[in-house]
Coordinates of C-alpha atoms in Angstrom, one line a residue:
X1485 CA -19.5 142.8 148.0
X1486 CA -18.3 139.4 147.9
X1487 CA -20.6 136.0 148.2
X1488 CA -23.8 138.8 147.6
X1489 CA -26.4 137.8 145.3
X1490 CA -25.5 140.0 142.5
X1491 CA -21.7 138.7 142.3
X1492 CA -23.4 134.9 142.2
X1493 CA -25.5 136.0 139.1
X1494 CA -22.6 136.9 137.5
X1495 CA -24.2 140.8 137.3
X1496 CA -22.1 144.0 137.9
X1497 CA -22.7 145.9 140.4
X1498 CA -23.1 149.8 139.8
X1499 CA -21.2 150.9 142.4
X1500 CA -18.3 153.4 141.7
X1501 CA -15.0 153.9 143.3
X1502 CA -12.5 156.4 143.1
X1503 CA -9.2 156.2 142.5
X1504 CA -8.0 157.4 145.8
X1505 CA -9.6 154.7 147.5
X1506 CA -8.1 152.1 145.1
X1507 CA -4.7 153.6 146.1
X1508 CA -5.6 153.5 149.9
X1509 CA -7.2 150.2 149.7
X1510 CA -4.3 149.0 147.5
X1511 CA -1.8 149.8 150.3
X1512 CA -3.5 148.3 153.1
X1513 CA -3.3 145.2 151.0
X1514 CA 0.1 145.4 151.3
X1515 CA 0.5 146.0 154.7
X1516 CA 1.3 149.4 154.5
X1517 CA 0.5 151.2 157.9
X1518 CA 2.0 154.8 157.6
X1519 CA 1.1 157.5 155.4
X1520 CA 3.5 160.9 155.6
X1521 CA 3.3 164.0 153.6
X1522 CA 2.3 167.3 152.7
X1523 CA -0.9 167.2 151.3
X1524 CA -2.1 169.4 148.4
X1525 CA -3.9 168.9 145.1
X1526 CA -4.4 166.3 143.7
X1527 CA -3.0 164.2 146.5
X1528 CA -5.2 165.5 149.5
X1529 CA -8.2 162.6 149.0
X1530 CA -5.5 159.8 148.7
X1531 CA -4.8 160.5 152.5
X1532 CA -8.3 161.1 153.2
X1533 CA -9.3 158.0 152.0
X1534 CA -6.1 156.2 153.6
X1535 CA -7.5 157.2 157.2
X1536 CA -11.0 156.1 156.1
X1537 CA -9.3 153.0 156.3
X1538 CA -7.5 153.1 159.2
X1539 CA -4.2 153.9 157.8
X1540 CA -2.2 156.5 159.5
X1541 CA -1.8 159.7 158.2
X1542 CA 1.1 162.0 159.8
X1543 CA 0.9 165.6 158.1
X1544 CA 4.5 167.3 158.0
X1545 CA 5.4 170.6 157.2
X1546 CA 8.1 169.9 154.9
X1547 CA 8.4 167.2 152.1
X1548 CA 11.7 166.2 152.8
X1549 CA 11.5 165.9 156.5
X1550 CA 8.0 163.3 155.1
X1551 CA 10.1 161.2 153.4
X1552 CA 12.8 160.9 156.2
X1553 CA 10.5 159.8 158.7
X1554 CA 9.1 157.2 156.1
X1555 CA 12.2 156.1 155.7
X1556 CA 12.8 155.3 158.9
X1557 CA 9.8 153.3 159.5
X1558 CA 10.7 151.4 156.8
X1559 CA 14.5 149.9 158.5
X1560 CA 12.7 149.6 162.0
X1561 CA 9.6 147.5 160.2
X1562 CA 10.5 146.3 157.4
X1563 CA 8.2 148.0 154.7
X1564 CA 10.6 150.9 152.9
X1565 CA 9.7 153.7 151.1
X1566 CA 7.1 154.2 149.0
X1567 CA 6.8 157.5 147.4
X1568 CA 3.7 158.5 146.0
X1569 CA 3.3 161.6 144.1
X1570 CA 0.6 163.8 142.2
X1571 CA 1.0 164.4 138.3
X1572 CA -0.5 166.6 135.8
X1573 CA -3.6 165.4 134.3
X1574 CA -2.7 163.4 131.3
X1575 CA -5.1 165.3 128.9
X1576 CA -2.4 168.3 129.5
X1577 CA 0.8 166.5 129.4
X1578 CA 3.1 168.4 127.2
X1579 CA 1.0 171.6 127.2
X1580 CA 2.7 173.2 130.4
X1581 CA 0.3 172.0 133.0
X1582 CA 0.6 173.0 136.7
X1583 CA 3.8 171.3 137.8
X1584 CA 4.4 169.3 134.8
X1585 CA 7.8 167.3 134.8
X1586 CA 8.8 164.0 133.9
X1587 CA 8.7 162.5 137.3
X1588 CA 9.1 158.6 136.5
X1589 CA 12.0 159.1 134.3
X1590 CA 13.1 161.5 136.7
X1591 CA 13.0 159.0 139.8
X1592 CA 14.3 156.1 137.8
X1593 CA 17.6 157.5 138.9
X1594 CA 17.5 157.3 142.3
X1595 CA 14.6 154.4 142.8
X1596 CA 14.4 150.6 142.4
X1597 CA 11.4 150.7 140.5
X1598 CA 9.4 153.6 138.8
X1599 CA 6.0 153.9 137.3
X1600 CA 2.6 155.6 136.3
X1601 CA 0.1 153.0 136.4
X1602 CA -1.9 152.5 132.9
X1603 CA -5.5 153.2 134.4
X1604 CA -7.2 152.8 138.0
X1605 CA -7.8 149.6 136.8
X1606 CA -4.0 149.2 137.1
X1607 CA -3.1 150.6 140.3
X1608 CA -3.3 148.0 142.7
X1609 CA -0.4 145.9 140.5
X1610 CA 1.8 148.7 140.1
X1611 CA 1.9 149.2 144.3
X1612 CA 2.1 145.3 144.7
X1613 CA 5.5 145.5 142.7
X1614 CA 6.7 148.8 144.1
X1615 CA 6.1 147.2 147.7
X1616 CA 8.1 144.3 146.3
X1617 CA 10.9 145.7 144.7
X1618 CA 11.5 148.1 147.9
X1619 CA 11.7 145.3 150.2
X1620 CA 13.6 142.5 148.1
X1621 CA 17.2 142.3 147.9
X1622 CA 19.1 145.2 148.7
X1623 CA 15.9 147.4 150.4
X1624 CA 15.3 150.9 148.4
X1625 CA 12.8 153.4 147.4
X1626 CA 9.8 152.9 144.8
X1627 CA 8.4 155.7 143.3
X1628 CA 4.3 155.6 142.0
X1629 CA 2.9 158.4 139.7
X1630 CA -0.4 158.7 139.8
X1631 CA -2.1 161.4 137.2
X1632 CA -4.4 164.4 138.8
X1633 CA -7.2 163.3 137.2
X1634 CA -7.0 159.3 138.4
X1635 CA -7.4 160.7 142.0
X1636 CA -11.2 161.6 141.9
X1637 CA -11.6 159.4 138.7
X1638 CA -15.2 157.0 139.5
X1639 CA -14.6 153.2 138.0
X1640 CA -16.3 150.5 138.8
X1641 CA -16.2 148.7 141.9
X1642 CA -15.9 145.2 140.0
X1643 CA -12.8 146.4 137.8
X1644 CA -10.5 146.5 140.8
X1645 CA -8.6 143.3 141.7
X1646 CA -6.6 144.0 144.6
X1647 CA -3.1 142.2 144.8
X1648 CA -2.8 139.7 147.5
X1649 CA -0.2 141.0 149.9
X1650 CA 3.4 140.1 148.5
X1651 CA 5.3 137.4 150.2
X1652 CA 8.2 137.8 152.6
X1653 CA 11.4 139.0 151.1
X1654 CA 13.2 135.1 150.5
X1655 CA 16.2 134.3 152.3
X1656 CA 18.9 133.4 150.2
X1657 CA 22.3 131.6 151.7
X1658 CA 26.1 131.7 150.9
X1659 CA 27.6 129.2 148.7
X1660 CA 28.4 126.5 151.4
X1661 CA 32.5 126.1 150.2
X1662 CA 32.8 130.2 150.2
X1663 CA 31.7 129.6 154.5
X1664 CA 34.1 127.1 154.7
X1665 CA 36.7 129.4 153.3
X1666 CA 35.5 132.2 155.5
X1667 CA 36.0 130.1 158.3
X1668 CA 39.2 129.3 158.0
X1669 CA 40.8 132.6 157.5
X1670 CA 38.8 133.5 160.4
X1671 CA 40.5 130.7 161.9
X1672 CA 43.8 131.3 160.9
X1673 CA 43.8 135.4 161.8
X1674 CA 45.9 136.4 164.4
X1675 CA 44.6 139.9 164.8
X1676 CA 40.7 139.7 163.5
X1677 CA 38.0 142.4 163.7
X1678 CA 34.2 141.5 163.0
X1679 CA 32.7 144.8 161.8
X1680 CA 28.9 145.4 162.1
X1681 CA 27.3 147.4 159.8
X1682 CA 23.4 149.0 159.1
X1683 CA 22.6 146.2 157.0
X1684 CA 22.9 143.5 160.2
X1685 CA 20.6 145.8 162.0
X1686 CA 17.7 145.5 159.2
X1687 CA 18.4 141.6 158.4
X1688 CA 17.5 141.1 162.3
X1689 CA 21.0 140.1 162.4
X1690 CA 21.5 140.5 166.5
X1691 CA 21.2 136.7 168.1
X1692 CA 23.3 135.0 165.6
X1693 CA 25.9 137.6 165.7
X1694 CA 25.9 138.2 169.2
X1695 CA 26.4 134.0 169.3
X1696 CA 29.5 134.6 167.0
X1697 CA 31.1 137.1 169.1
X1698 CA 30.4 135.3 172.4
X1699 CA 31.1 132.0 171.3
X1700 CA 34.4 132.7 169.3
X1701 CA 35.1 135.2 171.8
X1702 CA 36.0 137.9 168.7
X1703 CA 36.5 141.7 169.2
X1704 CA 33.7 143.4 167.0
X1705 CA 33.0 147.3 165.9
X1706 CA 29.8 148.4 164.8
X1707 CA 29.1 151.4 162.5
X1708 CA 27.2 154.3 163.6
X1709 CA 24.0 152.7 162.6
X1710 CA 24.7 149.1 163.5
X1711 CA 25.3 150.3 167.2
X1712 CA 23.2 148.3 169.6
X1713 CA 22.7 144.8 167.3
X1714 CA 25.9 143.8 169.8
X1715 CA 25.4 146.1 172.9
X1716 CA 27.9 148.9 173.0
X1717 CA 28.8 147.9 176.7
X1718 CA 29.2 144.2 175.5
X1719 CA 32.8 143.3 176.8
X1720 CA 33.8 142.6 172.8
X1721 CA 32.6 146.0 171.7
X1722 CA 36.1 147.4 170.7
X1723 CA 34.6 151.2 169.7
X1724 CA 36.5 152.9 171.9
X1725 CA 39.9 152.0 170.4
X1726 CA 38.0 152.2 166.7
X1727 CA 41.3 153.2 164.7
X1728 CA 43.5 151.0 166.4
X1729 CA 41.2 147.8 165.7
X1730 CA 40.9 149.2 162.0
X1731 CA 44.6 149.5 161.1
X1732 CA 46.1 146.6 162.9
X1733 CA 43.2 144.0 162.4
X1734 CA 44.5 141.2 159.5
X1735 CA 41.3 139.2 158.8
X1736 CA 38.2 141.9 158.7
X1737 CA 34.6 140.6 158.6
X1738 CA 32.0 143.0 157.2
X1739 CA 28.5 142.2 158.4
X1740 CA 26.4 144.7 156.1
X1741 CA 28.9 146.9 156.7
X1742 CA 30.3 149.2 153.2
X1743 CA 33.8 150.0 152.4
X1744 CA 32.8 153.5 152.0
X1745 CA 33.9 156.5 153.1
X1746 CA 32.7 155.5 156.8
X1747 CA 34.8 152.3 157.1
X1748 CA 37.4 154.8 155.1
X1749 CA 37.1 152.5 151.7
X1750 CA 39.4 149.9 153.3
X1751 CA 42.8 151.4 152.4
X1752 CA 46.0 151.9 153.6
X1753 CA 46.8 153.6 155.7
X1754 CA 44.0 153.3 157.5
X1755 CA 44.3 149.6 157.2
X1756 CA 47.3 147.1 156.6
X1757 CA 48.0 146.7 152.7
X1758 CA 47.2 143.5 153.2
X1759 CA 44.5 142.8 155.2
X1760 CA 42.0 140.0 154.3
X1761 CA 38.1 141.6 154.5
X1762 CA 35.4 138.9 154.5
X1763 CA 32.1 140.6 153.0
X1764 CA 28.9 139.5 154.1
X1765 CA 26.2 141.3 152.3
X1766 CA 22.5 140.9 150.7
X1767 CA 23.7 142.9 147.4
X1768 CA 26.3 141.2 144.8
X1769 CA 27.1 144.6 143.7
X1770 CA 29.1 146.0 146.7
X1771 CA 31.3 142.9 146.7
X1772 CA 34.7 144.3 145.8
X1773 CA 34.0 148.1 145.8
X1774 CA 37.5 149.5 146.3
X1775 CA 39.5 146.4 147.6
X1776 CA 39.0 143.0 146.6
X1777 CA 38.2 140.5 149.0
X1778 CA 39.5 137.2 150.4
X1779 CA 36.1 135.8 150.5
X1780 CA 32.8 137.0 149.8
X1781 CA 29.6 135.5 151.0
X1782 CA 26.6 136.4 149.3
X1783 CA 23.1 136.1 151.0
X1784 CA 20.4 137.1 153.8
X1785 CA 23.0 138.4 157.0
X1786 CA 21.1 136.8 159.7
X1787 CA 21.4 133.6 157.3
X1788 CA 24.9 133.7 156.9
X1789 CA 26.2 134.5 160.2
X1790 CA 24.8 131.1 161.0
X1791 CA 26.2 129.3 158.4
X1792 CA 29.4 131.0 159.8
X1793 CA 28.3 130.0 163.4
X1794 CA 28.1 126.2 162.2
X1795 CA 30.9 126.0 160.6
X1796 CA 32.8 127.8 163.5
X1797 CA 31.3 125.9 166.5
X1798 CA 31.6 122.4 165.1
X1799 CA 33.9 121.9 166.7
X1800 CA 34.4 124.8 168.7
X1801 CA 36.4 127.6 167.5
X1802 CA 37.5 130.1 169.6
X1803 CA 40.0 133.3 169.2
X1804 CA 42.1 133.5 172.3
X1805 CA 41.2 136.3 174.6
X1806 CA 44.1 136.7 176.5
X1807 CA 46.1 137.3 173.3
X1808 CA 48.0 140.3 172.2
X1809 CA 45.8 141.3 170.1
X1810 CA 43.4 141.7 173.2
X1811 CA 45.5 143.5 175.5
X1812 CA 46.7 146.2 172.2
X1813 CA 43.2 146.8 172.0
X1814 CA 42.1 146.8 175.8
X1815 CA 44.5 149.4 176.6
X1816 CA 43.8 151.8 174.0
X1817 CA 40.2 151.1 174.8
X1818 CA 41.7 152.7 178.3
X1819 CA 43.8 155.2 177.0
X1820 CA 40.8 156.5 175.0
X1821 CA 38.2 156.4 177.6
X1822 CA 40.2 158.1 180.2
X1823 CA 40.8 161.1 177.9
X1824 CA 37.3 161.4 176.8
X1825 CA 36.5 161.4 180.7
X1826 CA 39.0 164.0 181.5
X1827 CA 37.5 165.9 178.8
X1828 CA 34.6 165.4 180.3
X1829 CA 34.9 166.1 184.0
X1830 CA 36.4 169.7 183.2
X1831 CA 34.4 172.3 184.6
X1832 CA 34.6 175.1 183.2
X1833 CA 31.9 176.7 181.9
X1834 CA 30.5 176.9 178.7
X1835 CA 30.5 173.5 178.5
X1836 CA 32.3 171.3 175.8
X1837 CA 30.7 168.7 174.1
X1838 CA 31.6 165.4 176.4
X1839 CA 30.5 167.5 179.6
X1840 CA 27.2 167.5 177.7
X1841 CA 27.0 164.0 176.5
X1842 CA 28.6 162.4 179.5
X1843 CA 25.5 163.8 181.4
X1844 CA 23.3 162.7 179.3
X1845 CA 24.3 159.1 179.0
X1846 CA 24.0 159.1 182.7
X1847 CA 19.9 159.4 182.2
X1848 CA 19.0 158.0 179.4
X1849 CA 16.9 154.8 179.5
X1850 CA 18.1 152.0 178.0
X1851 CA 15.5 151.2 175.8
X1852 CA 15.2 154.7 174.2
X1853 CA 15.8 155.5 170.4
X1854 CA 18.6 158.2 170.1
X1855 CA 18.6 160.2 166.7
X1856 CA 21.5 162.0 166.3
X1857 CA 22.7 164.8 163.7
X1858 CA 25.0 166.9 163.3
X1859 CA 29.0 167.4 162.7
X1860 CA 31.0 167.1 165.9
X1861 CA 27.6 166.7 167.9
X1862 CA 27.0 163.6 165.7
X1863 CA 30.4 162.5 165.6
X1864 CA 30.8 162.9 169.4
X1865 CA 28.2 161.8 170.6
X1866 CA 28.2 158.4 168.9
X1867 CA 31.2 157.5 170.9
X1868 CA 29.7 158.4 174.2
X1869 CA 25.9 157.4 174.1
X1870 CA 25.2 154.1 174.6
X1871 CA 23.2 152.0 172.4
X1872 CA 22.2 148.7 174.1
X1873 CA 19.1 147.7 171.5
X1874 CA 19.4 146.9 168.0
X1875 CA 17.4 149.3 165.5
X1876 CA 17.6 151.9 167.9
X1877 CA 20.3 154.1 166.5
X1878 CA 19.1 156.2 164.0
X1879 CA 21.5 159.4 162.3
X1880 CA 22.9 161.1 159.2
X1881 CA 24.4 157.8 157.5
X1882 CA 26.1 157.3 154.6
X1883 CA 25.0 160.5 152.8
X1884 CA 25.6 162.6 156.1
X1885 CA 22.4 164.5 155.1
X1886 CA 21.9 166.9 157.5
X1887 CA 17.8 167.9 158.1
X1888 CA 17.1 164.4 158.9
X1889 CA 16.8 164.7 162.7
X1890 CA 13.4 165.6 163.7
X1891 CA 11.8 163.4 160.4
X1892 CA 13.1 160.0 162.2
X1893 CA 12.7 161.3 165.5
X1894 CA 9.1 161.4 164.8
X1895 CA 8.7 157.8 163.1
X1896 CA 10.6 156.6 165.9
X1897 CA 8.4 157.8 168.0
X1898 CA 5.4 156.7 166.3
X1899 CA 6.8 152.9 166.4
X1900 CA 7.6 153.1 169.9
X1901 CA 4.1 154.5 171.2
X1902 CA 2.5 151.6 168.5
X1903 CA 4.6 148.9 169.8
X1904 CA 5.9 150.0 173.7
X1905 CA 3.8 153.1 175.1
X1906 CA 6.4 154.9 177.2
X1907 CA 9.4 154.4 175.4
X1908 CA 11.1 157.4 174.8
X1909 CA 12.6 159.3 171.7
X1910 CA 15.8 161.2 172.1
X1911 CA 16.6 163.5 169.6
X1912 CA 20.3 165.0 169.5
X1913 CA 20.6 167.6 167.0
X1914 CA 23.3 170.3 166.5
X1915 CA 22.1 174.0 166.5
X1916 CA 22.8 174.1 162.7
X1917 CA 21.4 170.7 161.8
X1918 CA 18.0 171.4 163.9
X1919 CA 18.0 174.4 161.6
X1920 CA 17.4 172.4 158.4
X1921 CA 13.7 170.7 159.9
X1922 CA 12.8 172.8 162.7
X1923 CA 9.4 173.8 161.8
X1924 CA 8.8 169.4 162.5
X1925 CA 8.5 170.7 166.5
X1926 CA 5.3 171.9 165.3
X1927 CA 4.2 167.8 164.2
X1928 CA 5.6 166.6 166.9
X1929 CA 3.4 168.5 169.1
X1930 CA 0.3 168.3 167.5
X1931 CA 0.1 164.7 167.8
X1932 CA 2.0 164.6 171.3
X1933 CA 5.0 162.4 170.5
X1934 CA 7.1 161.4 173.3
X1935 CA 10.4 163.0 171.6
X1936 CA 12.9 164.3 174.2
X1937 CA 15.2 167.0 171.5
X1938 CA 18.7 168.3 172.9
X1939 CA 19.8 170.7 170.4
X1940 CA 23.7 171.2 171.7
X1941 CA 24.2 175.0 170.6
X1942 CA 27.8 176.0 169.6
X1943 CA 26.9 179.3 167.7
X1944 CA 27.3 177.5 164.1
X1945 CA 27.9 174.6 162.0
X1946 CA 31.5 173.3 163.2
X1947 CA 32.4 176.1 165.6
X1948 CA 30.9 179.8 166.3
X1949 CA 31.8 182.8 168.3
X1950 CA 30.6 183.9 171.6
X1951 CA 28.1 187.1 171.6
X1952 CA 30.7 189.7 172.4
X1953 CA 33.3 188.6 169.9
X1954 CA 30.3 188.4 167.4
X1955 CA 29.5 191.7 168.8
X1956 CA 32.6 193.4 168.4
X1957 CA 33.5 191.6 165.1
X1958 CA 30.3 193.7 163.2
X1959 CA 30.9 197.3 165.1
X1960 CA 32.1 198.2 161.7
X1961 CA 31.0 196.2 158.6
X1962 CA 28.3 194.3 157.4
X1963 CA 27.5 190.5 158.9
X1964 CA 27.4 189.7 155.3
X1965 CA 31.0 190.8 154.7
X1966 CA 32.6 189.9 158.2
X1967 CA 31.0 187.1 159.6
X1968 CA 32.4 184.2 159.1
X1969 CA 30.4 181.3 156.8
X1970 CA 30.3 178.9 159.5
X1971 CA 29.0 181.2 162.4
X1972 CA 25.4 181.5 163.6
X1973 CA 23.7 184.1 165.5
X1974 CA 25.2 183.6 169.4
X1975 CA 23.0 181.9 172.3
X1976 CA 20.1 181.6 170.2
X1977 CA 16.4 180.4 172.1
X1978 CA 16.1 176.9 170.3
X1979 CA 13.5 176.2 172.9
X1980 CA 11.3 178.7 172.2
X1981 CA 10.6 177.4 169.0
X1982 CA 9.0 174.2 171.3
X1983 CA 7.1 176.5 173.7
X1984 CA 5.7 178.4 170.9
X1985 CA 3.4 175.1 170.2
X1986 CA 2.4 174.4 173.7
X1987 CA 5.8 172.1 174.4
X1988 CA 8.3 172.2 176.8
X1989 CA 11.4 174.9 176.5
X1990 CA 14.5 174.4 178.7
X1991 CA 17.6 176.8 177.9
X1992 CA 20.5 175.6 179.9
X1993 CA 24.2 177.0 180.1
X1994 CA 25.6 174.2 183.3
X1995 CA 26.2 170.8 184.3
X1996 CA 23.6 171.4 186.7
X1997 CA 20.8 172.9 184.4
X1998 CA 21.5 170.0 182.0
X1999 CA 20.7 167.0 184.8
X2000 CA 17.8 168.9 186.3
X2001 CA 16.3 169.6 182.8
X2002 CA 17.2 166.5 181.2
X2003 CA 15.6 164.9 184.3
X2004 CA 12.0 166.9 184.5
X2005 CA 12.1 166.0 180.7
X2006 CA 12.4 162.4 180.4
X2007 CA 9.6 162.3 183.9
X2008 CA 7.4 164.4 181.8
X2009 CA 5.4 161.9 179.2
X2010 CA 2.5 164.6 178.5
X2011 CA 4.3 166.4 175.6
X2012 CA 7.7 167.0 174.3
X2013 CA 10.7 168.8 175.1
X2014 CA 13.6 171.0 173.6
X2015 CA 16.8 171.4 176.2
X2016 CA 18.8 173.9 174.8
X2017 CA 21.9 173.2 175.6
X2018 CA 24.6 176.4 175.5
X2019 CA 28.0 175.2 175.1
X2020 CA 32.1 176.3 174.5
X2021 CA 31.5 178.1 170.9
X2022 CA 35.1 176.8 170.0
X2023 CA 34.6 173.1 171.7
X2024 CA 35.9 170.3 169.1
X2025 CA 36.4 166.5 169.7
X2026 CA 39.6 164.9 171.0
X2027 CA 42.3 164.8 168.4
X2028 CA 42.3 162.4 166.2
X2029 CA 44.9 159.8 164.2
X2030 CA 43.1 160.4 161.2
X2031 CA 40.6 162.7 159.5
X2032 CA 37.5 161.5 159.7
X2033 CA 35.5 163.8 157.0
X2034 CA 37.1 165.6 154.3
X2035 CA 39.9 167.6 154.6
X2036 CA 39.5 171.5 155.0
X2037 CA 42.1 174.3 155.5
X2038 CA 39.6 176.3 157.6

């Protein structure tokens, strides 16, 4: 122990230490704070010894779903993904031992940094760098192996030296003549758009942008996950007239925003041939992808949005808000809304999809997390549920991976009881998408999170068919034959699935059912919920200017 007798003497001690507790004691070093997973040899004792230590340990039922929800904690604190797996002993490597596969080569692919540590002697430097490398620059996964038989390995006590806990990520700036460029074709734009991306949200981005938009007086979009670093019900927030900002705008600022297929890979004719994009962004290797830009400012987002702000406020800049542009965008921003609220206010019954989500914006509390997935539900829903906070917008992203839904649902939920007991988690999931991580309701009510899931049921992924045309349609063949690919089996019990570990099940077909059960659920803070929420089997969105996935024939 240090400063004991023994250590002065310069004698070793003879106490031993396995190597699951130098991995526990190793991440607690380095601030780690959540442990997810599904435990089995040899990685059982490694969470075992990480609660010994006061580390939390949340067991899921599938892998996946684990590393979703560690994921998440990593954007809403700042510590990403660590991945820690189990390998085969290495006296059996190459001799067909139980799961034997090259893992680190493997997960060089699709990680920042991947290794097997030498020894247990060598594990506590090999976490310090994965923590590092996940959390500097451009944030991403680290992958540690750690051999079967270094688990329950004993080593001596005085052979470990822990890592100190690795320094903040460092803030680098923009070259200070590329801001002055960026300000003046901001200056000189006649139609400009500031576009706010997932990457302002994690560079705790949201004073000095909000300070840009309200002191130049610039219309701004945010992507789905950058929703709430400006408030969506911020007079600037130009989301409702989303295409008609994109293709007319002539000076574009991307704020850790990607031109990927989300932003539509900033081409005609989604956008004007010539448009000038400003890229603000923490990783030299996006800047260009697909268009090349007027300006490019390299650096920490929070950073450079207030070299921006200097450069635009002294002396004051400020885009005119009673300009044309303004008034082409305000009244599509009407247009828009007032269809989505006719859609909205129809009532016939089932249900379409902004019925459901206009009721639901009406309860939800502003400071909730909403998690989202799904294909229409996701889609729609994002233009009709308010995000006011930043961070607090979590969905499918980039990758539009559907399954993780209840996997950030649950380490949002963890956050918020940690760091505001009563907050709430809403969790908006398609009937398809819940499909892919349902068995999670079970985790999230065996340790009681405060998750609130709507799971908006059309009878399948896209569109379904209502249980007497699905009826009817199999009188005389095979589901396998006749049923379409994209239909589901009709008015299926979601909720039951919640009740069947001691939650709470609504099932709910009416505008009515939806506010009385959406209300008893949010007042209810004992255990979660699951509103199942029947709707129009053929409900889409509104039409649209342009596609917004891929293509399709069906």
């Amino acid at each position: 122990m240090p400063g004991s007798d023994l250590q002065e003497r310069g004698e070793r001690s003879d106490e031993q230490v396995s190597g699951a507790k130098v991995i526990a004691q190793a991440l607690k070093e380095q601030d780690v704070r959540y442990l997810f997973g599904v435990v089995g040899i040899p990685v059982t004792e490694i969470a075992v010894a990480a609660q010994e230590l006061g580390l939390r340990y949340i067991g899921m039922r599938n892998e996946q779903a684990a590393c979703y929800a560690a994921s998440t904690i990593g954007y809403l604190t700042g510590r990403p993904l660590i991945v820690i797996g189990g390998s085969s002993e290495r006296s059996q490597e190459t001799m067909g031992a139980f799961q034997e596969f090259p893992q680190v080569e493997a997960c060089r692919l699709y990680s920042k940094f991947s290794a097997r540590p030498s020894s247990v002697e060598a594990i506590p430097s090999v976490i310090e760098k994965a923590v590092r490398s996940s959390i500097y620059g451009r944030p991403g996964a680290c992958y540690v192996d750690i051999p079967a038989d270094f688990v329950n390995l004993q080593v001596n006590v005085d052979s470990i030296k822990y890592k100190e806990c690795c320094l903040p990520p460092p803030v680098s700036m923009a070259d200070t003549s590329a801001v002055c460029q960026a300000a003046s074709v901001i200056r000189s734009a006649r139609q400009p758009l500031l576009i706010v991306g997932k990457g302002a949200a994690y560079a705790r981005a949201e004073e000095s942008i909000r300070k840009l938009v309200e002191q130049c007086k610039l219309p701004f979009l945010p992507t789905p996950m950058g929703k709430g670093v400006v408030p969506d019900n911020h007079p600037n927030c130009v989301g409702a007239a989303r295409s008609r900002a994109l293709q007319h705008a002539d000076v574009i600022v991307l704020f850790g925003a990607r031109l990927n297929w989300i932003l539509h890979f900033g081409l005609p004719p989604r956008y004007q041939p010539d448009v000038k994009f400003i890229q603000v962004d923490i990783c030299a290797e996006e800047l260009g992808n697909n268009v090349k830009p007027a300006v490019t400012l390299l650096g920490d987002i929070n950073a450079v949005t207030k070299q921006l702000l200097e450069q635009l406020t002294k002396p004051l800049w400020q885009y005119p808000p009673e300009s044309k542009w303004w008034k082409t965008l305000r009244e599509k921003m009407k247009s828009n809304e007032a269809l989505s609220q006719e859609l909205a206010s129809k009532k016939s019954l089932p249900m379409n999809y902004y019925t459901v989500f206009y009721h639901v914006q009406e309860q939800l509390p502003q400071d909730c997390f909403v998690v989202s997935e799904g294909a229409n539900t996701m889609d729609i829903g994002r233009t009709v549920l308010q995000n006011y906070l930043p961070r607090h917008r979590l969905d499918a992203g980039t990758f539009g991976t559907m399954g993780v839904g209840l996997g950030f649902a649950i380490a949002a939920a963890l956050v918020a009881k940690d760091r505001n007991p009563g907050q709430r988690v809403i969790c908006v999931e398609g009937d398809s998408a819940f499909g892919f991580s349902g068995m999670e309701v079970e985790t999230i009510c065996r340790y009681n999170l405060p998750i609130v899931i709507l799971v908006v049921n059309n009878n399948g992924i896209y569109q379904g068919f209502d249980a007497d045309t699905w009826k009817e349609m199999l009188e005389f063949q095979d589901a396998t034959v006749r049923a379409p690919p994209m239909c589901l089996l009709p008015n299926s019990h979601y909720e039951q699935v919640m009740t069947a570990f001691g939650g709470k099940g609504y099932f709910v077909q009416t505008p009515e059912e939806l506010q009385k059960s959406l209300k008893q659920a949010l007042a209810d803070t004992t255990k979660p919920c699951l509103i199942n929420i029947l709707i129009e089997p053929q409900s889409t969105r509104k039409a649209q200017d342009f596609h917004w996935l891929t293509r399709s024939n069906m």
